[in-house]
Amino acid sequence: MSHPSARWRTRGLPAEVTSFVGRRREVADVKRLLPGSRLVTLTGVGGVGKTRLAYRVAAELCRAFPDGVWPVELAELENPELLAQAVSAALGIEDHSGRPPLEALTEHLRDMTALIVLDNCEHLLPECAVLADALLRASSSVRVLATSRQLLGIPGEQTLDVQALPLPGADPGSVEASTRYDAVRLFVDRARAVRPGFALTEDNRQAVERLCRRLDGVPLAIELAAVRLRALSVQQLLGRLDDRFRLLERRSCTAVERHRTLWALIDWSHTLCTPEERLLWARASVFVGGFDLEAAEEVCAGDGIAREEVLDLVAVLVDKSVLITEETPFGVRYRLMESLREYGRERLAEWGGTDAVQRRHRDHFARMCADTLASESCQLKLLSRVKLETANLRSAMDYCFGTAGDAGYGLRMAADLRNHWLSGYLGEGRQRLAQGLALHHAADEARGRALAVDGWLAVVDGRPDEATRLFDEAREIGERLGHGVILADVALQQGLLALDRGDAETAITLCRAADARHRATGDIMGRIRASLWLAGALTLTGDLDAAVRTAQEGIALCEAHAKSLYRAHLLTMLGVAFWRRGDTGRAGTLVKESLTFHRELGNSRGIGLNMAVLAWITAADGRYERAARLLGIFERFSREPRSRQAIGAQVAGYRHLRPYQEECVAEIRRALGETDFEAKVRGSARLDVDQALAYALEESAGDDVAEAAGPPAGACSTPLTRRQTEVARLIGRGLTNRDIAAELVISQRTAEGHVEQIMHRLGFGSRSQIAVWISEHDGRNGTEVEHRDRHLR
């Protein structure tokens, strides 16, 4: 699934931060076209508002698609081979079956009723056409809404050419008549954002109308121009635009008029910047999907910009609306709109600085990859940040693999990202490692490490023969180099392979040998992984005391070195050992703690395993109905309902646990009977993610899944879960996200996720709307209770 702040929502549409002006006819046209054609492509020039229109239509159609409305932003994707993986990530799909990514994606969508918004397809046109065609053939209830400067060109495609906003004629005659035109309304709306007292008057009306006509009604051009009202009057702005457009017309008479309009406006914004600001703009264009201040300082500084100047330059570009700011759990990030980024890249190429800046970009993100293994800081934070930088990491590896002599850099990055690949990007990880290994043939440390990591991922991917081949070559390189870490890694991964095959004794021997090597080399991560798999193997042999000691030693290492991801996995293994010893209370506590972490990270692989183990523990306590519901939730995360008993298929790397799952399912079936069992499983599989996690963690009052799913019949209906309603009430009291986190004893990121979910479920764009809604909702609740009590009396 996707980034933690967005991962657990069934509809991932971004909240509108500015008002949506006009487009009533276009919205109605798209809504009319979608039911019949299933693929609608919005075409038009850059900046005309295709994305905004698509998201507005998607938001209005949310209720028609019970399985979600899913935006897939493709402007950040530069490698067409990763298209299917990018769409899967946006939809929250993790597949460990080894199937081609497009096949896994179409299988996932086969029985779903969903709308997929493919935004900015033009640079991936052939690949997007193949993907859209495959999705529509796989499911009759999936719809695709695409935005592109060109048609996709597949059968059944309906198109809507998004035109510029309607413009007033030479003189509509009055202020009232002028404001009937969407172009004027948009300019006035955006002008008020930078000058709150701005109003359309008889004194400025003609200048505003002329300006909108000069901008051809292109929304992005109008918005960029309105920003200049911070320093200029409308008349001054118009005069400068006229000069800029005349200059552009002398330079290019062949460009499409609206392209010339937008480019002229960007060009004018560029000339209003100082040389240092222009240079930072150009260098920032190498980032894909945004960047933070630290990245800007490392990549954009040098050769004319001092590091200490970067912050001030970024702040000025934000003020000039060249850079857009975005709040994240890791602080403020900055982003260039795609048209401004395209302009910046052209300038950078003209000035001859692209390669040097790309190398600094590569080095910055290579260090980030290495930090995910070597850093002593919080692993959850590091892995979450890596997910946020996925587009930049892809771009950096593309640069390495496309530059002579740099393939080794890319291969090291791919190997360092091994934990990232396991948190939802397994197919991409294997593809990147294969790409690097095909380019970098030297029998050196980079190749040896990459072979060992790729072998590990092959085990997880269910490809033991391929893993064995990779391990053999890695061992040869390790022996030739005398590299203890590579040899220890190979022995450890072979232990995992033996464990997955059910050969616990061989796994124990190999894991202990690997642990000894890792102790000798001082490799903490190797020791932690050895303890994880050794604990699993010892549990399988029935040596439960040794399994408990091994897991506890691994947890202590994780806590000493801030390795929270592996701590969560070890907590689960420790819970399994305690369950096998009959201590279900302690086992449940441990597994729920692990589940809480995986919810924070958004790691569906870990969540799936936790759900299965909780079902085993619950069944051991005789709570069979709850256990069946937990199995249904396990299916919700595994996405493999036809293989309920084969946990290894869904939770790769833990195939040795398959017999426990099969025993548990058989026991629950016997206790409940086939009909009741299937009903409970199907019912909980339909819960949304928030409800499912709240139920598993027993955050919902009572043991009835209906309570987790929503209010009982006759109660005041609400689209929110109990926890979300609680958060909404705290918002109504004026609490910030930090205050909410402290009040509920949860992380601030979790609180932010709840707030985001509430906004999407209620269709709101601000906290104040939530506060008003919860006040009205609680008021209605109180009135209904009062009426009911009066009736009873």
Coordinates of N, CA, C and O in Angstrom, one line a residue, residues 387 512 520 625 668:
K387 N 9.7 6.0 1.7 CA 8.5 5.9 0.9 C 8.1 7.2 0.3 O 7.7 7.3 -0.9
R512 N 22.6 -20.3 13.1 CA 23.6 -20.2 14.1 C 24.9 -19.9 13.6 O 25.7 -19.1 14.1
A520 N 31.3 -11.9 14.6 CA 32.7 -11.7 14.3 C 32.9 -10.4 13.5 O 33.9 -9.7 13.7
E625 N -15.9 -17.0 17.0 CA -16.5 -16.1 16.1 C -15.6 -14.9 15.8 O -15.4 -14.5 14.7
I668 N -11.7 -23.8 13.7 CA -12.8 -22.8 13.7 C -14.0 -23.3 12.9 O -15.2 -23.1 13.3

